[in-house]
CSV table of C-alpha atoms in Angstrom, one decimal:
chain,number,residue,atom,x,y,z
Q,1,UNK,CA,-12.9,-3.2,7.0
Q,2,UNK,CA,-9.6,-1.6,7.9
Q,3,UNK,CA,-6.3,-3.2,8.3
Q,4,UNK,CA,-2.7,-2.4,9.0
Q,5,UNK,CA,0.7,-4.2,9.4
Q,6,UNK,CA,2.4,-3.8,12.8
Q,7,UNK,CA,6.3,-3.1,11.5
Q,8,UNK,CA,7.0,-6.7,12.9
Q,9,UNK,CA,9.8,-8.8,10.2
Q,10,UNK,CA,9.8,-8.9,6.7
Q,11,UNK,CA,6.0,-8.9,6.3
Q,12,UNK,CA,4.7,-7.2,9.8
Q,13,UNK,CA,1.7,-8.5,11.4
Q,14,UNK,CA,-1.5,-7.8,10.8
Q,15,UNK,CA,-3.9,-6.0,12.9
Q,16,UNK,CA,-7.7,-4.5,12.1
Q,17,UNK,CA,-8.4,-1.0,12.6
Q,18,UNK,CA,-11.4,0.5,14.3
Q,19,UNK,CA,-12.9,2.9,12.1
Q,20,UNK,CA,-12.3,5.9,13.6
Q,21,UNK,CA,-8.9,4.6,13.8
Q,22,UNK,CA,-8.3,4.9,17.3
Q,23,UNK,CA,-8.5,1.1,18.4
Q,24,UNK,CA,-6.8,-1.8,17.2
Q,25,UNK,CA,-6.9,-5.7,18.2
Q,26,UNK,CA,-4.5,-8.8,16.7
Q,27,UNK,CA,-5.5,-10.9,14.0
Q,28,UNK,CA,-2.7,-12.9,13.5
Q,29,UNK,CA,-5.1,-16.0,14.8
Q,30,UNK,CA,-6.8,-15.4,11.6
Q,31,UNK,CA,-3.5,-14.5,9.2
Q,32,UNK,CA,-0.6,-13.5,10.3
Q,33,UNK,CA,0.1,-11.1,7.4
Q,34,UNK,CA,-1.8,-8.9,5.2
Q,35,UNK,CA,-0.4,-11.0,2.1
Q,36,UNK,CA,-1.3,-14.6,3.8
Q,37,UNK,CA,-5.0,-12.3,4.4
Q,38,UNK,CA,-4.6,-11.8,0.6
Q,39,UNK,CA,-3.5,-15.2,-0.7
Q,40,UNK,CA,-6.6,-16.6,1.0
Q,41,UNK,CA,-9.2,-14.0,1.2
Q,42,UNK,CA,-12.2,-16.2,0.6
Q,43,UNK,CA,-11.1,-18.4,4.2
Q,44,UNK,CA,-10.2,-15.8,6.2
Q,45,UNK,CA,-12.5,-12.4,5.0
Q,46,UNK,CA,-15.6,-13.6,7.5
Q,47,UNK,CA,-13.9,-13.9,10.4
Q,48,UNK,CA,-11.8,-10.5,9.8
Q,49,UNK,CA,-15.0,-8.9,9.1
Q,50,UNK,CA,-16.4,-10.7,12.4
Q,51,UNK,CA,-13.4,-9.3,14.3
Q,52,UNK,CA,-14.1,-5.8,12.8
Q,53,UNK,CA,-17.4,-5.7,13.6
Q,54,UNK,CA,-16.4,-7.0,17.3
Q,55,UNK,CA,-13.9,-4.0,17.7
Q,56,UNK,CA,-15.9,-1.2,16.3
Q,57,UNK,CA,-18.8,-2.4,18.7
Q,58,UNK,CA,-16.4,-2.3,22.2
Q,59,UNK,CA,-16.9,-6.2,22.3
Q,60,UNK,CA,-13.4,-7.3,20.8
Q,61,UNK,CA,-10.6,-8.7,23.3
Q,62,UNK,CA,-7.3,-7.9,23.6
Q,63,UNK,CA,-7.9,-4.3,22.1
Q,64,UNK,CA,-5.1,-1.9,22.1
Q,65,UNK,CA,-4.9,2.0,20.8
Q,66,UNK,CA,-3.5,2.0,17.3
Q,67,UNK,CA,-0.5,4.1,16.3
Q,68,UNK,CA,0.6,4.8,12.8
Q,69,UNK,CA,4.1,5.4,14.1
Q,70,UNK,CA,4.2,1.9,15.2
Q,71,UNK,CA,2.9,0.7,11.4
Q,72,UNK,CA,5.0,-0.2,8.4
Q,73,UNK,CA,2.7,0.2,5.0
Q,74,UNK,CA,0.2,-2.6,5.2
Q,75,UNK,CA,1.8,-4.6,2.3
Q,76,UNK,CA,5.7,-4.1,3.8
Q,77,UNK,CA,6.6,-5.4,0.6
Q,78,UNK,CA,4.9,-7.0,-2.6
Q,79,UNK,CA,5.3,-9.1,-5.5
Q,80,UNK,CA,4.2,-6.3,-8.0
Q,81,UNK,CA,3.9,-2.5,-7.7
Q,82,UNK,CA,2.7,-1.3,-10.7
Q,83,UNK,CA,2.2,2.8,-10.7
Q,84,UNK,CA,-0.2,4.7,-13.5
Q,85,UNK,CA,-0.4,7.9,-14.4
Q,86,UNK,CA,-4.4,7.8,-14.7
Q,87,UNK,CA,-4.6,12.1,-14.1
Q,88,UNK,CA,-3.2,13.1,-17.4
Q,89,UNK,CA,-3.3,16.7,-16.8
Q,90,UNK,CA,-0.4,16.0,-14.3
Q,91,UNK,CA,1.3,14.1,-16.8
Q,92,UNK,CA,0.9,17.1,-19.6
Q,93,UNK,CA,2.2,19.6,-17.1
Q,94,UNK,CA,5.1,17.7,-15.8
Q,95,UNK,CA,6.2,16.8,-19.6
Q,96,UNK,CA,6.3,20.3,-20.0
Q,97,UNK,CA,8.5,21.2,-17.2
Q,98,UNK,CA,11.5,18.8,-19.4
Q,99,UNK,CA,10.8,19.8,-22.6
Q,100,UNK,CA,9.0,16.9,-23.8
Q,101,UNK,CA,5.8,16.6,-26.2
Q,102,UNK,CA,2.7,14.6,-25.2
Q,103,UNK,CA,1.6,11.9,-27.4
Q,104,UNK,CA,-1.9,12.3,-28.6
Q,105,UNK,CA,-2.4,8.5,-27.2
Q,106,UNK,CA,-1.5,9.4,-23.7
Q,107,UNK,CA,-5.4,10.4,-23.4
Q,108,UNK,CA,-6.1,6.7,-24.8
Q,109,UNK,CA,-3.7,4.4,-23.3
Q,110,UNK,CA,-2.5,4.3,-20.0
Q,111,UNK,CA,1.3,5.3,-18.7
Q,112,UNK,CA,2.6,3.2,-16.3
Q,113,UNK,CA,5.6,2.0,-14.6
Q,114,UNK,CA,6.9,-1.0,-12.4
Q,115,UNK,CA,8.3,0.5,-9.2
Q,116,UNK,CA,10.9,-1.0,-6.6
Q,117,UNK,CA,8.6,-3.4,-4.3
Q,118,UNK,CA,11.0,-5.4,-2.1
Q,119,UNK,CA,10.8,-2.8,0.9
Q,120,UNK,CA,8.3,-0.3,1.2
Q,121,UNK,CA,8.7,3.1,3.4
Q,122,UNK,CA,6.4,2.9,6.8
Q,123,UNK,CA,3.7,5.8,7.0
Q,124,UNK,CA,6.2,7.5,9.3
Q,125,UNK,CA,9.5,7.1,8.3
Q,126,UNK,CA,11.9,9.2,6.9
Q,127,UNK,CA,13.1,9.2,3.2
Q,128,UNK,CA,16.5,9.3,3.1
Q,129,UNK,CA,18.4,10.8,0.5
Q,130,UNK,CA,21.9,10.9,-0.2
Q,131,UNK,CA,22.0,14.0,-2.3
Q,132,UNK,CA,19.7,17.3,-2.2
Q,133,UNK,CA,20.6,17.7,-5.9
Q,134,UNK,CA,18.7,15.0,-7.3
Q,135,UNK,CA,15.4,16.8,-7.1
Q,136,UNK,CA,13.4,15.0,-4.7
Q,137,UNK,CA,9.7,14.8,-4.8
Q,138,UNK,CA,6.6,13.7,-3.0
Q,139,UNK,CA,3.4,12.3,-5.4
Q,140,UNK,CA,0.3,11.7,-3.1
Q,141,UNK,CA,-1.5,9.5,-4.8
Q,142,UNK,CA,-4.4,6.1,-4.5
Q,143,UNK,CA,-3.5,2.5,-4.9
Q,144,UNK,CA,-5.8,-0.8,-5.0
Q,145,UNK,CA,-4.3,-3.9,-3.8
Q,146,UNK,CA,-5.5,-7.0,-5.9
Q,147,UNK,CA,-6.2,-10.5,-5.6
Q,148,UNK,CA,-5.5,-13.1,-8.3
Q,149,UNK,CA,-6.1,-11.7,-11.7
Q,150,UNK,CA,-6.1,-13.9,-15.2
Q,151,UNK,CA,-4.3,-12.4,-18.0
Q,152,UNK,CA,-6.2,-10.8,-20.3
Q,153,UNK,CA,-9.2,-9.4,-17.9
Q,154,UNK,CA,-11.7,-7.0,-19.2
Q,155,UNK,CA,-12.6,-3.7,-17.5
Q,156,UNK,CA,-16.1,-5.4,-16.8
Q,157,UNK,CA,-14.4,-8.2,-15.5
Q,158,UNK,CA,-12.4,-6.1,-12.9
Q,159,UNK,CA,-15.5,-6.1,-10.3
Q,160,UNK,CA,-14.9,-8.1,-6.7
Q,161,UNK,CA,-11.0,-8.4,-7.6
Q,162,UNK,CA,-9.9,-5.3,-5.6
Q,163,UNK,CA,-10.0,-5.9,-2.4
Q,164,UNK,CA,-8.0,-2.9,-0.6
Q,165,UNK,CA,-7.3,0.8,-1.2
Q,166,UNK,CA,-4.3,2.4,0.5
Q,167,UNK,CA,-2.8,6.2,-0.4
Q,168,UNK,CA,0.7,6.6,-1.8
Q,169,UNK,CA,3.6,8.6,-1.4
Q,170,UNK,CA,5.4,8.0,-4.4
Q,171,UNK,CA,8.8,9.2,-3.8
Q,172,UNK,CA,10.2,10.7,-7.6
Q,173,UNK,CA,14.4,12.2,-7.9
Q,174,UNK,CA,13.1,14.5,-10.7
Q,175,UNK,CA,16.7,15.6,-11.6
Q,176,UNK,CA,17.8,11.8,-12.3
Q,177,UNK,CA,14.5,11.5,-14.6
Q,178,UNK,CA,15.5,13.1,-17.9
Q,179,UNK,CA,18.5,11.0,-18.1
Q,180,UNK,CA,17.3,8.2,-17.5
Q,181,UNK,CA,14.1,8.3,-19.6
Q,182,UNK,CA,16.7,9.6,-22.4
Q,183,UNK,CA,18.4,6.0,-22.7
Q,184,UNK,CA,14.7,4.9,-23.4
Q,185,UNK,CA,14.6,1.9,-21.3
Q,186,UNK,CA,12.3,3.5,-18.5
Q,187,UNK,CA,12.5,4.8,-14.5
Q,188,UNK,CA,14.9,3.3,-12.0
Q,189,UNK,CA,16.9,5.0,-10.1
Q,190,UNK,CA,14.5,8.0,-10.2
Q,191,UNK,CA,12.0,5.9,-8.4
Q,192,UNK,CA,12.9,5.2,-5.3
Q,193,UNK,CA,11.0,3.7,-2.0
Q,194,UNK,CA,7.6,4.4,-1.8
Q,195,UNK,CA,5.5,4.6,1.2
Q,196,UNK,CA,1.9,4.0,1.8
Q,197,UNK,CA,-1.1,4.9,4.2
Q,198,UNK,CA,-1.0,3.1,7.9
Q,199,UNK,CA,-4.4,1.9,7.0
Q,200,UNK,CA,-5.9,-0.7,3.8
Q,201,UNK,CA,-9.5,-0.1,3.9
Q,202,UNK,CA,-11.8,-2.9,1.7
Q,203,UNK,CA,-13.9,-0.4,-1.3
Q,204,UNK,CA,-17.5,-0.8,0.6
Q,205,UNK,CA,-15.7,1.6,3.7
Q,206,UNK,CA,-16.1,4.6,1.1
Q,207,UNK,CA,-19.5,3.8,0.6
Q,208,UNK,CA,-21.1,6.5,-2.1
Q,209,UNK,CA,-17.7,7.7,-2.5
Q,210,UNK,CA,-16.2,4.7,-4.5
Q,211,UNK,CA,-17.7,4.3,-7.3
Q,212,UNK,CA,-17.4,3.9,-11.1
Q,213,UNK,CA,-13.7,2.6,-10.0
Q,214,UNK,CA,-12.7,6.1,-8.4
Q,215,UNK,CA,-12.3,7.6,-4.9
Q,216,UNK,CA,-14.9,10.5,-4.4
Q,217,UNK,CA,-13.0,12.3,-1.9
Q,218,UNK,CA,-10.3,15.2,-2.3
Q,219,UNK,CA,-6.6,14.3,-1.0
Q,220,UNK,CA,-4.9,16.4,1.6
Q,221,UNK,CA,-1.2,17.4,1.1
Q,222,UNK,CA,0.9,19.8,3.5
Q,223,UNK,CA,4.0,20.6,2.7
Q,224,UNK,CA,6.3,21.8,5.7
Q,225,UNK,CA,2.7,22.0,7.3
Q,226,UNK,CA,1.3,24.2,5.2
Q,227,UNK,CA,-2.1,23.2,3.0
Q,228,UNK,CA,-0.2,22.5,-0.2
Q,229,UNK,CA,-3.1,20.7,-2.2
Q,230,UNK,CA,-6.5,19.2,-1.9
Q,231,UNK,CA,-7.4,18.4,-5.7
Q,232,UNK,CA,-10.5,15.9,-6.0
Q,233,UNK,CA,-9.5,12.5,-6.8
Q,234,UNK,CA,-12.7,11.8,-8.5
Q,235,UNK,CA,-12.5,14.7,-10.5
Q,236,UNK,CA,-10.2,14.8,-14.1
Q,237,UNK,CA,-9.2,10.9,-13.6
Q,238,UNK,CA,-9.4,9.7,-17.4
Q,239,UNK,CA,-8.2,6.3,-16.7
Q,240,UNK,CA,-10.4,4.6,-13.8
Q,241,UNK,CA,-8.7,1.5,-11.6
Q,242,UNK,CA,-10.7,-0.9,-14.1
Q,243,UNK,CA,-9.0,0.4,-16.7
Q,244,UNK,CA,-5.5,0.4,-15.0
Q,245,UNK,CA,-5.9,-2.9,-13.7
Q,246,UNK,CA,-7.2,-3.9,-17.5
Q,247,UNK,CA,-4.3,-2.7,-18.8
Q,248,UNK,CA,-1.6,-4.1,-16.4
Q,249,UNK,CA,-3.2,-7.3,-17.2
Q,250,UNK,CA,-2.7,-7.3,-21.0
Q,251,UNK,CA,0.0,-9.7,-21.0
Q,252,UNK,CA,0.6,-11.1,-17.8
Q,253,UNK,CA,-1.3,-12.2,-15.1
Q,254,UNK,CA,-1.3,-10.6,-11.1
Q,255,UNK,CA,-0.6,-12.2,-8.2
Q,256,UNK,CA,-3.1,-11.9,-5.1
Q,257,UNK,CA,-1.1,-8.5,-3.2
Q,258,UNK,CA,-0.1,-6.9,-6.6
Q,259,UNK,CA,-0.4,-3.1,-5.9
Q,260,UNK,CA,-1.3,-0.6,-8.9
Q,261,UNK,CA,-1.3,3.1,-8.1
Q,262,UNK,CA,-3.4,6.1,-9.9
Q,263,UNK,CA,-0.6,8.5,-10.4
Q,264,UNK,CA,-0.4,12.0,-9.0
Q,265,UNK,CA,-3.8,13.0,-8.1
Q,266,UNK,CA,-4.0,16.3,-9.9
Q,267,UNK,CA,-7.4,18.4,-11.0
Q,268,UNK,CA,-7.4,21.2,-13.9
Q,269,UNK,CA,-8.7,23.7,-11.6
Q,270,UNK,CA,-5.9,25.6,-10.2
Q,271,UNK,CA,-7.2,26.5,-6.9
Q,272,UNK,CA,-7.7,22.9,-5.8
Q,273,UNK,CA,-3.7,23.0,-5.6
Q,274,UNK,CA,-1.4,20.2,-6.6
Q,275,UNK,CA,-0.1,16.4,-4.7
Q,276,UNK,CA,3.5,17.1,-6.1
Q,277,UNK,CA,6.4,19.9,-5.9
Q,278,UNK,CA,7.0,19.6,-10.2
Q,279,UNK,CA,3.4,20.3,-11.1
Q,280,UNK,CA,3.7,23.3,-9.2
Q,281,UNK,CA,6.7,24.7,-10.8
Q,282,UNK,CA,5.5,23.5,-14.1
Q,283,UNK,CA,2.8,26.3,-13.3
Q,284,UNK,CA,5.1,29.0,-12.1
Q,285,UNK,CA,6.8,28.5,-16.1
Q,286,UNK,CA,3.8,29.0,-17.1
Q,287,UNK,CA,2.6,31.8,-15.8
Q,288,UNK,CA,6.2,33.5,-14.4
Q,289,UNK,CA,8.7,32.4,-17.2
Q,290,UNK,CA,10.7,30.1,-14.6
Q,291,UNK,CA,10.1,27.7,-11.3
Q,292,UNK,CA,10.0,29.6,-8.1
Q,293,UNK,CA,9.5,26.4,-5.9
Q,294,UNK,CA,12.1,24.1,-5.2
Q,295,UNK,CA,12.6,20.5,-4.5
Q,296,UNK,CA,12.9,19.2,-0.9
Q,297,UNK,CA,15.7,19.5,1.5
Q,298,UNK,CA,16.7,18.0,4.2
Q,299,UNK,CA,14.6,18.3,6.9
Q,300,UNK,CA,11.4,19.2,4.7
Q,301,UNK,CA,8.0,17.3,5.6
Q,302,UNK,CA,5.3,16.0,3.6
Q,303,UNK,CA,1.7,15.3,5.0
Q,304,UNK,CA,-0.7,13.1,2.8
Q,305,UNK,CA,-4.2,11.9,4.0
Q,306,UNK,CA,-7.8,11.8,2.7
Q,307,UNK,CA,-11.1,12.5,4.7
Q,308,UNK,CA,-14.4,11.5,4.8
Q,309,UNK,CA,-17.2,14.0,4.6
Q,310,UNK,CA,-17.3,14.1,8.2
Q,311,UNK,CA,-13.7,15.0,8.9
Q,312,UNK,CA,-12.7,11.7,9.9
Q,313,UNK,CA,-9.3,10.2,8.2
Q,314,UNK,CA,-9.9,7.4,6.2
Q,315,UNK,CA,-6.5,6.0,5.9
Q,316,UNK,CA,-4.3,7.6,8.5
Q,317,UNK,CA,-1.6,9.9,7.4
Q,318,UNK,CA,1.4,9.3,5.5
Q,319,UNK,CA,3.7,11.5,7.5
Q,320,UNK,CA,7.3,12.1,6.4
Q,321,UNK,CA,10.6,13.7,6.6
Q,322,UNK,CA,13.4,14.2,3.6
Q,323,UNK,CA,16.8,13.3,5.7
Q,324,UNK,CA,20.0,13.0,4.7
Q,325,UNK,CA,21.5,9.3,3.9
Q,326,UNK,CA,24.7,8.2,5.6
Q,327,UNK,CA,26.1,4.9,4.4
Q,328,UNK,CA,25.4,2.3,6.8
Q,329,UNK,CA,27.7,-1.3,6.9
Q,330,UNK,CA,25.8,-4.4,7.2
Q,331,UNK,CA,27.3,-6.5,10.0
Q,332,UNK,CA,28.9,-8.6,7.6
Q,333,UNK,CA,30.6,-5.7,5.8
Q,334,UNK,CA,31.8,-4.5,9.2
Q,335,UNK,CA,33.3,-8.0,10.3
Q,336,UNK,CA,35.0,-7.9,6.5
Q,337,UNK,CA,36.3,-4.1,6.3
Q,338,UNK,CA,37.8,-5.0,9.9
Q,339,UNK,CA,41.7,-4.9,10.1
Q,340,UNK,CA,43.9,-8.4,10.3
């Protein structure tokens, strides 16, 4: 099953996806969200599945061509966002790039972070910036969307509880990040907005290609529309989702709609290229003595998406421009800043 959130309100409105993503029809008779979808999967799963099956055979009503650019991320917004670094070559190289050691435990226990989840980037829209200087970065990336989970749950315990896989753009300021990891009190600022794939797709859409709690498939990044990177995100990911969603769960339990992200998809072998600007320069020290590559400016573009063995996109494309920031007033900041 695929499904995607019209950019309707706070939440958007929920819609399946044809397969081939080229068709769409309404499901708000069924939920009228993708977190309502989530809060009560087991009532409302059959008749989205119905409505799937209905649309991908020409037999749905009310059918209508999807476009992404008409899509916020499914989830528009969620209670958690919990990002991993579950591709620890990436995180080796990037540590690197500042100076800093790795841990010998970083191959043993996960890295991970709690991101900014009020308001999500759509697929399509632009990141805005306010300053060149602070090093922006795109991370393509996977993330599972969960249902309830107790506190406490076991690897072997994780089966049936993701529902939904989405890809991420996970939008870092690398220049604000060795400040602020210096206080020792984690990412904020650095971490910005994230935006994620038009489409949600349920784990059984991969078929053979999800398996052992991975994604099978390479993931596509252009860069100013140029092939940047196409490492496989099966290949060199030491900590699977299990084992991510394991250890979010240590001491807390997880809402239905919590999202948990795999890090920066990134592969040891140099030629599959890299889903991020820092690991690339961490590779031109390397090998040149300095970076060559620079952050994104304004007006840069970043093009993330994932096929199947056919050719087909899986989850749409996350398709985005780096733009500068102007200051915007709220109307009730306007009607206070007025003049008596």
């Amino acid at each position: 099953m695929k499904l995607a959130s019209l950019n309707h309100g706070r939440d958007g409105q929920l819609i399946v996806v044809s397969r081939d993503l080229t068709q769409a029809a309404h499901a708000h008779d069924i939920a009228p969200t993708l977190q309502f979808a989530l809060d009560n999967w087991d009532q409302v799963e059959a008749d989205l599945q119905h409505l799937y099956r209905n649309l991908n055979d020409g037999v749905a009503q009310d059918v209508f061509p999807f476009n992404p650019a008409l899509c916020a991320s499914p989830l528009p917004r969620a209670y958690q966002w919990a990002d991993g670094s579950a591709y620890v070559n990436h995180v080796e190289l990037v540590r690197k790039a500042r100076g800093a050691e790795m841990p010998e435990s970083f191959w043993t226990d996960p890295l991970m972070y709690q991101g900014m989840s009020d308001g999500f980037l759509a697929p399509c829209q632009d990141i805005e910036m306010a300053d060149e200087h602070w090093g922006i970065d795109f991370e393509g990336e996977i993330a599972v969307i969960t249902d309830d989970i107790n506190m406490g749950t076991r690897t072997e315990e994780v089966h049936g509880h993701i529902k939904l896989l989405m890809l991420v753009n996970d939008v870092s300021l690398r220049n604000l990040i060795p400040a602020e990891l210096g206080k020792g009190f984690g990412f904020f600022q650095s971490k910005p907005a994230s935006a994620f794939s038009p489409v949600a797709v349920t784990p059984d859409e991969l078929g053979e290609h999800w398996h052992d709690f991975k994604v099978h498939h390479r993931l596509t990044v252009h860069y100013n529309d140029e092939l940047f990177g196409q490492p496989h995100a099966g290949t060199d990911m030491t900590f699977n989702f299990a084992e991510l969603v394991q250890h979010v769960a240590k001491s807390r339990h997880l809402c239905a709609g919590t999202i948990i992200g795999s890090g920066t998809v990134s592969n040891k072998d140099r030629s599959s290229g890299s889903c991020c600007l820092a690991e690339r320069r961490m590779l031109e020290v390397i090998d040149h003595g300095s970076a060559s590559t620079p952050f994104m400016q304004f007006g840069d573009t970043v093009k993330i998406e994932m096929f199947d063995e056919t050719g087909q996109s899986i989850f749409g494309a996350i398709e985005q421009k780096v733009v500068r920031y102007e200051h915007r007033y709220h109307d009730e900041d306007l009607n206070h800043h007025k003049p008596m």
